[in-house]
Every structure is written in structure tokens, then in C-alpha cells.
Short mmCIF file of C-alpha atoms and ligand atoms in Angstrom, two decimals:
data_model
loop_
_atom_site.label_atom_id
_atom_site.label_comp_id
_atom_site.label_asym_id
_atom_site.label_seq_id
_atom_site.Cartn_x
_atom_site.Cartn_y
_atom_site.Cartn_z
CA MET A 1 0.00 0.00 0.00
CA ALA A 2 1.12 3.51 -0.78
CA GLU A 3 2.67 5.52 2.01
CA ARG A 4 0.37 8.25 3.34
CA PHE A 5 1.21 11.92 3.30
CA TYR A 6 -1.02 14.45 5.04
CA LEU A 7 -0.33 18.15 4.54
CA THR A 8 -2.24 21.30 5.38
CA THR A 9 -2.29 25.03 4.86
CA ALA A 10 -3.17 27.36 7.71
CA ILE A 11 -6.90 27.99 7.77
CA SER A 12 -7.56 31.61 6.83
CA TYR A 13 -9.65 34.13 8.72
CA PRO A 14 -12.50 34.91 6.35
CA ASN A 15 -12.74 38.43 7.77
CA GLY A 16 -12.29 39.86 4.30
CA ARG A 17 -11.60 38.66 0.80
CA PRO A 18 -8.67 36.35 0.14
CA HIS A 19 -5.44 38.17 -0.71
CA ILE A 20 -2.20 37.26 -2.43
CA GLY A 21 -0.63 35.96 0.81
CA HIS A 22 -3.41 33.39 1.11
CA ALA A 23 -3.02 32.47 -2.56
CA TYR A 24 0.74 32.10 -2.14
CA GLU A 25 0.47 29.67 0.76
CA PHE A 26 -2.24 27.70 -1.01
CA ILE A 27 -0.35 27.41 -4.32
CA ALA A 28 2.84 26.26 -2.60
CA THR A 29 1.03 23.64 -0.55
CA ASP A 30 -0.86 22.50 -3.62
CA ALA A 31 2.44 22.05 -5.48
CA LEU A 32 3.79 19.97 -2.59
CA ALA A 33 0.62 17.86 -2.55
CA ARG A 34 0.77 17.28 -6.29
CA PHE A 35 4.45 16.40 -6.13
CA LYS A 36 3.81 13.76 -3.47
CA ARG A 37 0.85 12.30 -5.40
CA LEU A 38 2.89 12.02 -8.58
CA ASP A 39 5.62 10.40 -6.50
CA GLY A 40 3.25 7.62 -5.48
CA TYR A 41 2.02 8.76 -2.06
CA ASP A 42 -1.55 8.48 -0.82
CA VAL A 43 -1.99 12.20 -0.18
CA MET A 44 -4.49 14.13 1.85
CA PHE A 45 -4.32 17.89 1.38
CA LEU A 46 -6.42 20.11 3.63
CA THR A 47 -7.27 23.80 3.56
CA GLY A 48 -10.16 25.86 4.93
CA THR A 49 -11.35 28.80 6.99
CA ASP A 50 -10.99 29.81 10.66
CA GLU A 51 -14.30 31.41 11.50
CA HIS A 52 -14.49 32.03 15.25
CA GLY A 53 -12.94 34.59 17.56
CA ILE A 54 -13.24 38.23 18.44
CA LYS A 55 -11.68 39.51 15.22
CA MET A 56 -14.31 37.81 13.07
CA LEU A 57 -17.05 38.99 15.41
CA GLN A 58 -15.89 42.62 15.44
CA THR A 59 -15.50 42.79 11.67
CA ALA A 60 -18.95 41.28 11.14
CA ARG A 61 -20.49 43.76 13.60
CA ALA A 62 -18.76 46.67 11.91
CA GLN A 63 -20.45 45.59 8.68
CA GLY A 64 -23.79 45.12 10.37
CA VAL A 65 -24.08 41.41 9.64
CA SER A 66 -24.20 38.34 11.85
CA PRO A 67 -20.90 36.51 12.28
CA GLN A 68 -22.54 33.41 10.75
CA ASP A 69 -23.54 35.21 7.57
CA PHE A 70 -20.25 37.07 7.40
CA ALA A 71 -18.22 33.86 7.71
CA GLU A 72 -20.45 32.12 5.20
CA THR A 73 -20.07 34.80 2.52
CA ASN A 74 -16.32 35.16 2.86
CA SER A 75 -15.56 31.49 3.32
CA ALA A 76 -17.23 30.90 -0.04
CA GLU A 77 -14.71 33.31 -1.59
CA PHE A 78 -11.83 31.32 -0.13
CA GLU A 79 -13.28 28.15 -1.51
CA ARG A 80 -13.70 29.83 -4.89
CA MET A 81 -10.09 30.97 -4.75
CA ALA A 82 -8.89 27.42 -4.07
CA LYS A 83 -10.71 26.29 -7.23
CA ALA A 84 -9.51 29.24 -9.30
CA LEU A 85 -5.93 28.45 -8.31
CA GLY A 86 -6.29 24.91 -9.63
CA GLY A 87 -6.27 23.53 -6.10
CA SER A 88 -6.08 19.79 -5.58
CA ASN A 89 -7.20 19.93 -1.94
CA ASP A 90 -9.08 16.86 -0.76
CA ASP A 91 -11.19 18.75 1.73
CA PHE A 92 -12.11 22.30 2.68
CA ILE A 93 -12.81 22.64 6.37
CA ARG A 94 -14.86 25.36 8.02
CA THR A 95 -14.50 25.66 11.77
CA SER A 96 -18.21 26.45 12.07
CA GLU A 97 -19.07 22.91 10.95
CA ALA A 98 -20.57 20.40 13.38
CA ARG A 99 -17.73 17.91 12.83
CA HIS A 100 -15.32 20.55 14.02
CA HIS A 101 -17.29 21.44 17.13
CA ALA A 102 -17.23 17.77 18.07
CA ALA A 103 -13.48 17.45 17.51
CA SER A 104 -12.67 20.63 19.46
CA GLN A 105 -14.77 19.56 22.41
CA ALA A 106 -13.15 16.14 22.32
CA ILE A 107 -9.61 17.49 22.46
CA TRP A 108 -10.62 19.92 25.23
CA THR A 109 -12.05 17.07 27.27
CA ARG A 110 -8.87 15.05 26.85
CA MET A 111 -6.72 17.99 28.00
CA ALA A 112 -9.05 18.58 30.96
CA ASP A 113 -9.03 14.87 31.87
CA ALA A 114 -5.25 14.95 31.81
CA GLY A 115 -5.39 17.64 34.49
CA ASP A 116 -3.92 20.33 32.26
CA ILE A 117 -6.87 22.75 32.33
CA TYR A 118 -7.86 24.79 35.39
CA LYS A 119 -10.14 27.73 36.03
CA GLY A 120 -8.74 31.11 37.04
CA SER A 121 -8.93 34.68 35.99
CA TYR A 122 -6.91 36.32 33.25
CA SER A 123 -5.59 39.81 33.22
CA GLY A 124 -3.16 40.79 30.53
CA TRP A 125 -2.61 42.05 27.01
CA TYR A 126 -4.48 40.76 24.00
CA SER A 127 -4.08 41.54 20.30
CA VAL A 128 -7.34 41.09 18.44
CA ARG A 129 -5.55 41.32 15.11
CA ASP A 130 -3.22 38.43 16.02
CA GLU A 131 -5.81 36.73 18.28
CA ALA A 132 -2.89 36.37 20.69
CA TYR A 133 -2.07 36.93 24.36
CA TYR A 134 1.23 38.64 25.01
CA GLY A 135 3.40 39.00 28.09
CA GLU A 136 4.28 42.40 29.56
CA ASP A 137 7.86 41.96 28.27
CA GLU A 138 6.60 41.67 24.68
CA ILE A 139 4.65 44.95 24.71
CA THR A 140 6.02 48.30 23.53
CA LEU A 141 4.58 51.69 24.33
CA ARG A 142 4.85 53.91 21.27
CA ASP A 143 4.91 57.66 20.82
CA ASP A 144 1.21 57.62 20.02
CA GLY A 145 0.60 56.57 23.63
CA LYS A 146 -0.68 53.15 22.51
CA ARG A 147 0.70 49.73 23.25
CA TYR A 148 1.70 47.22 20.58
CA GLY A 149 2.55 43.52 20.55
CA PRO A 150 5.66 41.93 19.03
CA GLN A 151 4.11 41.77 15.54
CA GLY A 152 3.31 45.46 15.60
CA THR A 153 -0.43 45.08 16.18
CA PRO A 154 -2.31 47.07 18.85
CA VAL A 155 -3.06 45.31 22.14
CA GLU A 156 -5.80 45.84 24.68
CA TRP A 157 -6.02 45.01 28.38
CA VAL A 158 -8.26 42.04 29.10
CA GLU A 159 -9.53 40.91 32.50
CA GLU A 160 -12.00 38.08 32.84
CA GLU A 161 -12.68 34.67 34.26
CA SER A 162 -10.88 32.15 32.11
CA TYR A 163 -9.75 28.59 31.84
CA PHE A 164 -6.02 28.10 31.61
CA PHE A 165 -3.94 25.47 29.92
CA LYS A 166 -0.84 24.45 31.92
CA LEU A 167 1.59 25.41 29.18
CA SER A 168 4.32 26.12 31.75
CA ALA A 169 4.46 22.41 32.52
CA PHE A 170 5.44 21.58 28.93
CA GLN A 171 8.70 23.50 28.63
CA ASP A 172 11.01 20.50 29.04
CA ARG A 173 8.92 18.24 26.83
CA LEU A 174 8.85 20.90 24.09
CA LEU A 175 12.59 21.50 24.26
CA ALA A 176 13.14 17.74 24.06
CA LEU A 177 10.85 17.62 21.03
CA TYR A 178 12.89 20.28 19.18
CA ASP A 179 16.11 18.58 20.22
CA ASP A 180 15.11 15.08 19.23
CA ASN A 181 13.47 16.18 15.98
CA PRO A 182 15.61 18.83 14.34
CA ALA A 183 13.27 18.75 11.32
CA PHE A 184 10.18 19.59 13.38
CA ILE A 185 10.46 23.31 12.55
CA GLY A 186 11.73 24.74 9.26
CA PRO A 187 13.44 26.87 8.13
CA ALA A 188 16.29 27.00 10.68
CA GLU A 189 15.83 30.70 11.60
CA ARG A 190 12.30 29.96 12.74
CA ARG A 191 13.44 26.98 14.75
CA ASN A 192 16.01 29.07 16.58
CA GLU A 193 13.42 31.72 17.45
CA VAL A 194 11.07 29.12 18.89
CA VAL A 195 13.79 27.41 20.91
CA SER A 196 14.82 30.73 22.52
CA PHE A 197 11.19 31.62 23.19
CA VAL A 198 10.55 28.33 24.98
CA LYS A 199 13.90 28.40 26.82
CA ALA A 200 12.93 31.78 28.29
CA GLY A 201 10.06 30.04 30.12
CA LEU A 202 6.39 29.58 29.35
CA ARG A 203 3.38 31.06 31.09
CA ASP A 204 0.09 29.20 31.33
CA LEU A 205 -2.20 30.06 28.45
CA SER A 206 -5.67 31.52 28.78
CA VAL A 207 -7.84 29.20 26.68
CA SER A 208 -11.38 30.51 27.08
CA ARG A 209 -13.34 33.75 26.93
CA THR A 210 -16.60 34.83 28.54
CA THR A 211 -17.16 38.28 27.05
CA PHE A 212 -18.54 37.04 23.73
CA ASN A 213 -20.01 33.80 22.47
CA TRP A 214 -18.86 33.48 18.84
CA GLY A 215 -16.92 30.29 19.33
CA ILE A 216 -17.14 26.71 20.51
CA PRO A 217 -18.59 26.24 24.00
CA VAL A 218 -16.33 24.77 26.66
CA PRO A 219 -17.69 21.31 27.53
CA GLY A 220 -19.51 21.49 30.85
CA ASP A 221 -19.27 25.29 31.21
CA GLU A 222 -21.16 26.92 28.37
CA LYS A 223 -20.61 30.44 29.66
CA HIS A 224 -17.12 30.07 28.18
CA VAL A 225 -16.14 29.75 24.55
CA MET A 226 -12.77 28.28 23.64
CA TYR A 227 -9.92 30.63 22.77
CA VAL A 228 -10.02 30.71 18.97
CA TRP A 229 -6.56 29.16 18.54
CA VAL A 230 -7.54 26.04 20.52
CA ASP A 231 -10.34 25.46 18.09
CA ALA A 232 -8.40 26.63 15.00
CA LEU A 233 -5.43 24.29 15.46
CA THR A 234 -7.77 21.36 16.04
CA ASN A 235 -9.05 21.66 12.45
CA TYR A 236 -6.12 19.53 11.34
CA LEU A 237 -7.42 16.67 13.48
CA THR A 238 -11.08 17.24 12.63
CA ALA A 239 -10.46 16.52 8.97
CA THR A 240 -9.07 13.08 9.82
CA GLY A 241 -12.37 12.19 11.48
CA PHE A 242 -11.22 12.80 15.06
CA PRO A 243 -12.48 11.77 17.60
CA GLY A 244 -14.00 8.93 15.56
CA GLU A 245 -12.13 6.19 13.77
CA GLY A 246 -12.82 6.54 10.08
CA GLU A 247 -11.27 6.12 6.69
CA ARG A 248 -9.02 9.09 7.25
CA SER A 249 -7.88 8.40 10.81
CA ALA A 250 -4.67 6.86 9.57
CA PHE A 251 -3.62 10.22 8.12
CA TRP A 252 -2.92 11.50 11.63
CA PRO A 253 -0.27 12.58 12.56
CA ALA A 254 0.10 15.14 9.79
CA ASP A 255 3.33 15.05 7.85
CA LEU A 256 3.50 18.76 7.21
CA HIS A 257 1.78 21.96 8.30
CA VAL A 258 2.57 24.81 5.89
CA ILE A 259 2.05 28.20 7.56
CA GLY A 260 3.27 31.79 7.42
CA LYS A 261 6.04 33.04 9.68
CA ASP A 262 3.65 35.10 11.84
CA ILE A 263 1.93 32.04 13.31
CA VAL A 264 4.90 29.85 14.15
CA ARG A 265 4.42 30.09 17.93
CA PHE A 266 0.90 28.70 17.74
CA HIS A 267 1.95 25.75 15.62
CA THR A 268 5.23 24.80 17.25
CA VAL A 269 4.59 25.62 20.92
CA TYR A 270 0.86 25.58 21.69
CA TRP A 271 -0.18 22.89 19.21
CA PRO A 272 2.36 20.21 20.21
CA ALA A 273 1.67 20.98 23.89
CA PHE A 274 -2.10 20.51 23.37
CA LEU A 275 -1.48 17.24 21.57
CA MET A 276 0.95 15.96 24.21
CA SER A 277 -1.61 16.76 26.86
CA ALA A 278 -4.36 15.01 24.89
CA GLY A 279 -2.12 11.98 24.39
CA LEU A 280 -2.15 12.31 20.62
CA PRO A 281 0.75 11.94 18.17
CA LEU A 282 2.50 15.13 17.02
CA PRO A 283 2.78 16.42 13.47
CA LYS A 284 6.13 15.63 11.88
CA ARG A 285 7.01 19.04 10.54
CA VAL A 286 5.90 22.66 10.52
CA PHE A 287 7.30 24.82 7.74
CA ALA A 288 6.92 28.60 7.83
CA HIS A 289 7.07 30.53 4.58
CA GLY A 290 7.84 34.22 4.32
CA PHE A 291 5.62 37.15 3.55
CA LEU A 292 4.85 38.43 0.12
CA PHE A 293 4.69 42.14 -0.56
CA ASN A 294 3.55 44.14 -3.49
CA ARG A 295 6.38 46.53 -4.16
CA GLY A 296 3.91 49.32 -3.93
CA GLU A 297 4.35 50.14 -7.56
CA LYS A 298 1.50 49.94 -10.00
CA MET A 299 1.22 46.55 -11.61
CA SER A 300 0.24 48.25 -14.86
CA LYS A 301 -1.80 51.27 -15.75
CA SER A 302 -4.86 49.50 -17.00
CA VAL A 303 -4.73 46.83 -14.32
CA GLY A 304 -4.05 49.00 -11.32
CA ASN A 305 -2.39 47.74 -8.23
CA VAL A 306 -3.35 44.11 -8.42
CA ILE A 307 -3.36 42.31 -5.12
CA ASP A 308 -6.56 40.39 -5.69
CA PRO A 309 -5.64 36.81 -6.60
CA PHE A 310 -8.60 36.51 -8.97
CA ALA A 311 -7.43 39.57 -10.89
CA LEU A 312 -3.87 38.24 -11.02
CA ILE A 313 -5.15 35.02 -12.59
CA ASP A 314 -7.15 37.05 -15.12
CA VAL A 315 -4.20 39.20 -16.12
CA TYR A 316 -1.37 36.65 -16.21
CA GLY A 317 -3.11 33.30 -16.44
CA LEU A 318 -2.94 30.74 -13.66
CA ASP A 319 0.27 28.98 -14.59
CA ARG A 320 2.28 32.17 -15.00
CA LEU A 321 1.14 33.22 -11.54
CA ARG A 322 1.90 29.82 -9.98
CA TYR A 323 5.27 29.63 -11.70
CA PHE A 324 6.28 33.10 -10.69
CA LEU A 325 5.33 32.73 -7.03
CA LEU A 326 7.04 29.38 -6.63
CA ARG A 327 10.17 30.23 -8.59
CA GLU A 328 10.92 33.84 -7.76
CA VAL A 329 10.90 33.72 -3.97
CA PRO A 330 12.99 31.09 -2.16
CA PHE A 331 10.26 29.37 -0.15
CA GLY A 332 10.76 30.37 3.48
CA GLN A 333 11.98 33.89 2.72
CA ASP A 334 10.04 37.11 2.23
CA GLY A 335 9.56 38.26 -1.32
CA ASN A 336 8.21 40.96 -3.55
CA TYR A 337 6.08 40.78 -6.59
CA SER A 338 5.50 43.32 -9.28
CA HIS A 339 4.22 43.37 -12.82
CA ASP A 340 7.72 43.58 -14.28
CA ALA A 341 9.01 40.74 -12.13
CA ILE A 342 6.16 38.43 -13.17
CA VAL A 343 6.53 39.26 -16.86
CA ASN A 344 10.33 39.03 -16.89
CA ARG A 345 10.51 35.77 -15.01
CA THR A 346 7.83 33.97 -17.01
CA ASN A 347 8.89 35.33 -20.40
CA SER A 348 12.47 34.36 -19.81
CA GLU A 349 11.97 30.89 -18.34
CA LEU A 350 8.57 29.62 -19.43
CA ALA A 351 8.51 31.18 -22.90
CA ASN A 352 12.18 31.49 -23.90
CA ASP A 353 13.66 28.46 -22.17
CA ILE A 354 11.01 25.77 -21.85
CA GLY A 355 8.51 26.86 -24.51
CA ASN A 356 11.21 27.42 -27.07
CA LEU A 357 12.93 24.10 -26.54
CA ALA A 358 9.64 22.24 -26.95
CA GLN A 359 8.58 24.26 -29.95
CA ARG A 360 11.90 24.02 -31.80
CA SER A 361 12.29 20.30 -31.35
CA LEU A 362 8.67 19.27 -31.83
CA SER A 363 8.10 21.37 -34.92
CA MET A 364 11.17 19.80 -36.55
CA ILE A 365 9.91 16.34 -35.61
CA ALA A 366 6.49 17.14 -37.07
CA LYS A 367 8.06 18.28 -40.33
CA HIS A 368 11.00 15.96 -40.78
CA CYS A 369 10.23 12.80 -38.80
CA GLU A 370 6.74 11.96 -40.07
CA ALA A 371 5.20 13.28 -36.85
CA GLN A 372 6.55 10.31 -34.90
CA VAL A 373 9.01 10.01 -32.07
CA PRO A 374 12.29 9.69 -34.03
CA THR A 375 14.48 6.61 -33.73
CA PRO A 376 17.80 7.48 -32.11
CA GLY A 377 21.17 6.00 -33.02
CA ALA A 378 23.95 5.44 -30.49
CA PHE A 379 24.22 8.29 -27.99
CA SER A 380 27.22 10.61 -28.13
CA ALA A 381 28.85 12.03 -25.00
CA ALA A 382 26.84 15.23 -25.48
CA ASP A 383 23.56 13.29 -25.77
CA GLN A 384 24.40 11.28 -22.70
CA ALA A 385 25.30 14.38 -20.69
CA VAL A 386 21.86 16.00 -21.07
CA LEU A 387 20.07 12.69 -20.56
CA ASP A 388 22.08 12.06 -17.40
CA GLU A 389 21.27 15.51 -16.06
CA ALA A 390 17.60 14.78 -16.74
CA HIS A 391 17.84 11.40 -14.97
CA GLY A 392 19.41 12.93 -11.90
CA LEU A 393 16.71 15.53 -11.46
CA LEU A 394 14.07 13.48 -9.64
CA ILE A 395 16.32 12.52 -6.76
CA LYS A 396 17.39 16.13 -6.28
CA ALA A 397 13.79 17.31 -6.56
CA ARG A 398 12.65 14.86 -3.87
CA GLU A 399 15.31 16.07 -1.49
CA ALA A 400 14.40 19.68 -2.13
CA VAL A 401 10.69 18.98 -1.68
CA ASP A 402 11.35 17.30 1.66
CA ARG A 403 12.86 20.63 2.75
CA GLN A 404 10.02 22.54 1.01
CA GLU A 405 12.57 24.17 -1.32
CA LEU A 406 10.18 24.47 -4.22
CA HIS A 407 12.23 27.18 -5.92
CA ALA A 408 15.18 24.78 -6.01
CA VAL A 409 13.17 22.18 -7.91
CA LEU A 410 12.23 24.76 -10.53
CA ALA A 411 15.80 26.05 -10.69
CA GLY A 412 16.94 22.50 -11.44
CA ILE A 413 14.42 22.12 -14.25
CA VAL A 414 15.37 25.47 -15.77
CA SER A 415 19.03 24.62 -15.61
CA LEU A 416 18.40 21.32 -17.42
CA VAL A 417 16.34 23.08 -20.07
CA SER A 418 19.01 25.75 -20.58
CA ALA A 419 21.68 23.10 -20.94
CA THR A 420 19.50 21.31 -23.48
CA ASN A 421 18.89 24.53 -25.42
CA ARG A 422 22.65 24.98 -25.64
CA TYR A 423 23.02 21.35 -26.70
CA PHE A 424 20.34 21.80 -29.36
CA ALA A 425 21.94 24.95 -30.72
CA GLY A 426 25.39 23.30 -30.69
CA GLU A 427 24.23 20.16 -32.50
CA GLU A 428 22.44 22.19 -35.22
CA PRO A 429 19.84 19.56 -36.15
CA TRP A 430 18.56 21.82 -38.94
CA ALA A 431 21.98 21.48 -40.65
CA LEU A 432 22.10 17.74 -39.93
CA ARG A 433 18.88 17.27 -41.88
CA LYS A 434 20.87 17.26 -45.12
CA SER A 435 24.28 16.13 -43.93
CA ASP A 436 23.34 13.36 -41.46
CA PRO A 437 19.59 12.71 -41.04
CA ALA A 438 20.20 9.77 -38.67
CA ARG A 439 22.15 12.05 -36.35
CA MET A 440 19.39 14.66 -36.63
CA ALA A 441 16.91 12.00 -35.48
CA THR A 442 19.09 11.24 -32.46
CA VAL A 443 19.37 14.91 -31.46
CA LEU A 444 15.63 15.41 -31.84
CA TYR A 445 14.93 12.26 -29.85
CA VAL A 446 17.22 13.32 -27.01
CA THR A 447 15.68 16.78 -26.93
CA ALA A 448 12.10 15.50 -26.92
CA GLU A 449 12.97 13.05 -24.15
CA VAL A 450 14.40 15.86 -22.03
CA VAL A 451 11.24 17.89 -22.65
CA ARG A 452 9.15 14.91 -21.53
CA ARG A 453 11.11 14.62 -18.31
CA ALA A 454 10.96 18.34 -17.64
CA ALA A 455 7.21 18.36 -18.32
CA ILE A 456 6.56 15.46 -15.92
CA LEU A 457 8.46 17.30 -13.19
CA LEU A 458 6.73 20.59 -13.98
CA GLN A 459 3.26 19.15 -13.36
CA PRO A 460 3.05 20.00 -9.63
CA PHE A 461 3.92 23.63 -10.34
CA VAL A 462 2.11 24.42 -13.60
CA PRO A 463 -0.39 21.57 -13.91
CA GLU A 464 -2.40 22.88 -16.82
CA SER A 465 0.41 23.80 -19.18
CA ALA A 466 2.60 20.83 -18.24
CA SER A 467 -0.32 18.61 -19.14
CA LYS A 468 -0.60 20.29 -22.56
CA LEU A 469 3.11 19.81 -23.05
CA LEU A 470 2.72 16.09 -22.33
CA ASP A 471 -0.22 15.99 -24.74
CA ILE A 472 1.90 17.24 -27.63
CA LEU A 473 4.60 14.73 -26.70
CA GLY A 474 1.99 12.01 -27.14
CA VAL A 475 2.32 10.91 -23.50
CA ALA A 476 -0.80 9.05 -22.33
CA ASP A 477 -2.60 10.22 -19.18
CA ASP A 478 -1.55 7.15 -17.25
CA ARG A 479 2.12 7.61 -18.16
CA ARG A 480 2.69 10.87 -16.32
CA SER A 481 3.65 9.94 -12.78
CA PHE A 482 7.22 10.12 -11.50
CA SER A 483 7.65 6.38 -11.96
CA GLU A 484 7.66 7.24 -15.69
CA LEU A 485 10.98 9.00 -15.16
CA ALA A 486 12.73 5.63 -15.01
CA PRO A 487 15.10 5.28 -17.98
CA GLU A 488 13.20 2.30 -19.41
CA ARG A 489 10.04 4.45 -19.63
CA ALA A 490 11.61 6.89 -22.10
CA LEU A 491 9.75 7.99 -25.27
CA LYS A 492 9.12 5.12 -27.63
CA PRO A 493 10.47 5.60 -31.18
CA GLY A 494 7.65 5.47 -33.71
CA ASN A 495 4.99 6.75 -31.32
CA PRO A 496 2.73 9.15 -33.21
CA LEU A 497 2.80 12.79 -32.15
CA PRO A 498 -0.06 15.27 -32.44
CA PRO A 499 0.64 18.58 -34.21
CA PRO A 500 2.78 20.76 -31.94
CA GLN A 501 1.29 23.90 -30.48
CA PRO A 502 3.01 26.71 -28.68
CA ILE A 503 2.40 26.12 -24.95
CA TYR A 504 4.22 29.06 -23.40
CA PRO A 505 3.60 32.25 -25.39
CA ARG A 506 5.36 35.38 -24.24
CA PHE A 507 3.32 37.75 -22.10
CA ALA A 508 2.67 40.87 -24.10
CA ASP A 509 1.64 44.01 -22.26
CA LYS A 510 -1.78 44.93 -23.55
CA THR A 511 -1.27 48.38 -22.10
CA SER A 512 1.47 49.18 -24.59
CA GLU A 513 -0.87 48.34 -27.46
CA ASP A 514 -3.80 50.37 -26.24
CA GLY A 515 -1.47 53.28 -25.59
CA ALA A 516 -2.27 53.46 -21.89
CA ALA A 517 1.23 52.65 -20.71
O1 LIG B 1 -3.39 33.41 10.69
N1 LIG B 1 2.29 36.80 2.60
O2 LIG B 1 -5.24 33.38 9.32
P1 LIG B 1 -4.84 34.52 8.27
C1 LIG B 1 2.37 35.49 2.84
N2 LIG B 1 -6.55 31.89 10.99
N3 LIG B 1 1.54 34.82 3.67
C2 LIG B 1 0.61 35.52 4.33
C3 LIG B 1 0.46 36.92 4.14
C4 LIG B 1 1.35 37.56 3.22
N4 LIG B 1 1.31 38.87 2.94
N5 LIG B 1 -0.56 37.32 4.92
C5 LIG B 1 -1.03 36.23 5.57
C6 LIG B 1 -4.51 33.02 10.41
N6 LIG B 1 -0.33 35.14 5.21
C7 LIG B 1 -5.16 31.97 11.27
C8 LIG B 1 -4.48 30.64 11.02
S1 LIG B 1 -4.22 28.00 11.39
C9 LIG B 1 -4.75 26.88 12.49
C10 LIG B 1 -5.05 29.48 11.80
C11 LIG B 1 -0.52 33.75 5.69
O3 LIG B 1 -6.00 34.59 7.35
C12 LIG B 1 -0.44 33.64 7.20
O4 LIG B 1 0.89 33.61 7.63
O5 LIG B 1 -4.40 35.73 8.97
C13 LIG B 1 -1.18 32.34 7.44
O6 LIG B 1 -0.32 31.22 7.30
C14 LIG B 1 -2.23 32.33 6.34
O7 LIG B 1 -1.83 33.31 5.38
C15 LIG B 1 -3.63 32.67 6.87
O8 LIG B 1 -3.58 33.92 7.53
#
């Protein structure tokens, strides 16, 4: 049976429309999920929305709608975004669902039964924007006379009866977790931050609120609703059928939580402590990506300052957007995007490198090889060099994907394609047509085989266009997984090829044509 792989995005607050940061996290996690599926894993990929808490409630009130209706409307936009981005998620969880209430109450009960929850009264700082409690030492008083938390969001003083989780009791167990499992937190900078935070000592965590009721009731004390992060983190368990035993139970523990760098503490301190308390297995890895910023410049005059993911898809097309986001910014670091950066990156690599190689080789095959995969002769050293580079790519890609270095996988593909473009230009198959047609056939075969390999590996990143590329290579639908990268699965000479079509046209600025730029 195939090995299981369970991965998740953070669940977004639907307190507004989805933005590019949400799209970025979703696309990257989708690429990881697709990679693992193509590599033979039984994958479960989860995303969804985080609908409770004071922030959701306040935003809904400000708009004069009920939190239920507000969550419903915006959650639908997140679900629509997942589809528009070509998402391959297996589930979309909403924390307002009944299955999630049941799971959250079940984990609460386990933590309470373990003796890790007690009643007290909380007084301290709270950031609604972060939905986070902060210690006095983390607060700064600014010139405006207001206090701010460590992420720069305003905090308010909160005093109320509250249940507490005995987080302070978990310091040693957490430090042992980080020590014994160096891969638990990635990238390394994030891991170091968490280790220092936990080493400095942990305070017990307030885990319920009484001043509003937009949340999941605390079992046995319905005056309290759970602190939103207790319920939010539990979503990852809910989707596996917890507390029941179902078809998906075996997916727990999760293999990978993909999150942004602002919510590392919740996922690597609170979440493992809750699970330890509840006697449940811990996720294997939490990877925090960086933040994405629009450089503040106009994307283009007619388009305006595009930060809406739907508009970005409209302007650039889905695969250009996916390619750009996954290639441009080393995953884990912060990055910028701008119109010029998207156009330059995709024109140079998708159109000039990959598109060109496919187009040049396949159009020659269509014309001069009876629209069939040509029959190669013995391979020269130059042929073997590009084929070997292509063969080596999967192993490197797997290693990079296990570290979530998606950009490195794409860099490897581009480097192979560039080398093959140089090979193609150096071999001059167009000249060989007269002088040595058998050699021309070999060069065209080698090139088409490299394109096949590149296209198979490109599928997780640019699924739609990679699939078209495989179509024009005559590769059947059931011959596209990574097991087809084995040398004996190479293109079969004599296989018929459909007429080639350009797959990666250059992006042309419409604005320069209509005179608006
Ligand atoms: O934090 N660039 O929800 P959220 C990159 N509900 N990533 C960004 C970003 C940006 N500009 N802005 C936000 C929450 N993100 C909680 C999560 S999980 C149990 C609960 C990322 O809607 C952010 O880091 O504020 C997070 O991973 C995700 O988008 C959802 O953010």
C-alpha cells in the first residue's frame, strides 16, 4: 500500500476577501501535494477557513451582519479561490461545521481529563488582530501613547474569568521535542526563534473567553467559549475524522503543516503541547514561509495595483502566476512581486527556455520525422550528458521537496532546459537534416525526451500547461507519474505525435498596445 502523506495550509480568517498571501500559501502547498501524489504517495491535502474569535465577530459587527452570515459569505470566496488556483485539496474545512465542534470539544475534554486545564482569571494584554495573548515583556509603548505587541499590532487590556492550559508544565517536553526532531520546525531561523522563546520560560495560556459567544462552547461550562486558537489548530485533526475512527484516521499525525512566519508560535509551541496533553501523536514538521509584498508600484496602468488573486489570474493566467510565485521567492523567505518581475521571469523561463525548446524540437519532428518520435542511433557524450542531467533531477527534486525548497526544484528544471537549449543549438539539427539525417533524429529524440522529463516534473507547479506539453509529446494520461521518469520508460520511437502547439507564449503588455502605458 502507498505511504500516506497528510499536509495542510493554515486555515484563513474569512474576515475579508482572500489576498495574495493566502493564494501564495495555497499554491505552494498545492504544489507539494501534487508532487507527493505524482511520487506515489496516498496524499491528503487540507485547507479551509478559521471562522471564530473576536476579530471575526468585530469585523462582522462593523459591517452590520451576523458573524454566521459574514463567515459564510467570505468562506465561499476562499473556496472559490482554491478552485480558481487549480487547487487539488481533498477537503475544505470550516471551523463552524458540526464535525469541528465535536473534535474541538473532544480534544478539550482530553486535556481537561489529563489535568492540564484549570479555572482562574486572566488579566493581561491581547491583540485582536493576532488573536494572541502577550506577556508584559513583549509589549512596547509607542509615541502615540498606545501599546503594541511583538508583531506590531495594537493590544488591549483584558480581564476576565478564564480557563487556563498548563503550558508552563510543557517547557522540558517541548525542548526535548525540538532537540530530538531537528526537522520539526523549518526553516532554521524559525526553529532558533522558537527554541529561545521556549527556553525563556512559558506562562500558562488563557484558553477561554466569557465576554462574547462566537466560538465553541467549553464542555460542561457553556458560559465560556474556547480561545479561537484552541479550536483553530484542532481543524487539522477534525479533517481526519477525530475523535471517531474513520477512513481518514490513519492520516494523523500530519506530515507537514505549511504556515506563514507570523503564526509559528501557535503551531510549534501551543499545538504540540495541546497534543501531548491530549495523548495524541504530534505532526512531523511545521514549515513557515515568508511574507509576500507588493512593491507598492503599480502593476500596470490598466490593471491597477493588483493584489486580488482573482485579478492576477485574469491578467497573467494561472500557470504564470503559480510559476512566478514558486520560482521567484525562495520558499521560506520574504519576497516581492510586481508586474515587471512576473513578466520578466515567465517570459524568460517559461517562454524562452522551456517553450522554445519544446517548440523548436517538436516542430522539426512534425516536419521531418513523419510526426513520430524519431528513432535514435547510439548516444554521443553530449547526448548522454543532457540525458544524465535529466535522470538525476528526480532525486534532487525529492530532497528539495522534503525541505520545502520548491524554488530549487524549478531552478533544477530550468538549468536542465538551458543546458539542453545549448546542446540543441550546438548540434544544429537543422543542418544535420541534409548532412546526417540519422544524427538529426538522435538529437531530436534526445531533446524530446528531455522535454518529456521536464514536463513530468513541472506538473506540480504548472499543472495545466505541463499537461498540454505532455499531450503534444503524445504521453498518455496514465504515463505521467514520477515512476515514468525511469530510464526504461523513455519515449518510444515510432509513437505518433499530435501537431505541436506553442504552450508558453510570451506575455505581451496589452497596455502598450492600447497606448495606456
Ligand atoms: O493566521 N504573505 O489566518 P490569516 C504570505 N486563521 N503569507 C501571508 C500573508 C502575506 N502577505 N498574509 C497572511 C490566520 N499570510 C489563522 C491561522 S491556522 C490553524 C489558523 C498567511 O488569514 C499567514 O501567515 O491571517 C497564514 O499562514 C495564512 O496566510 C492565513 O492567515
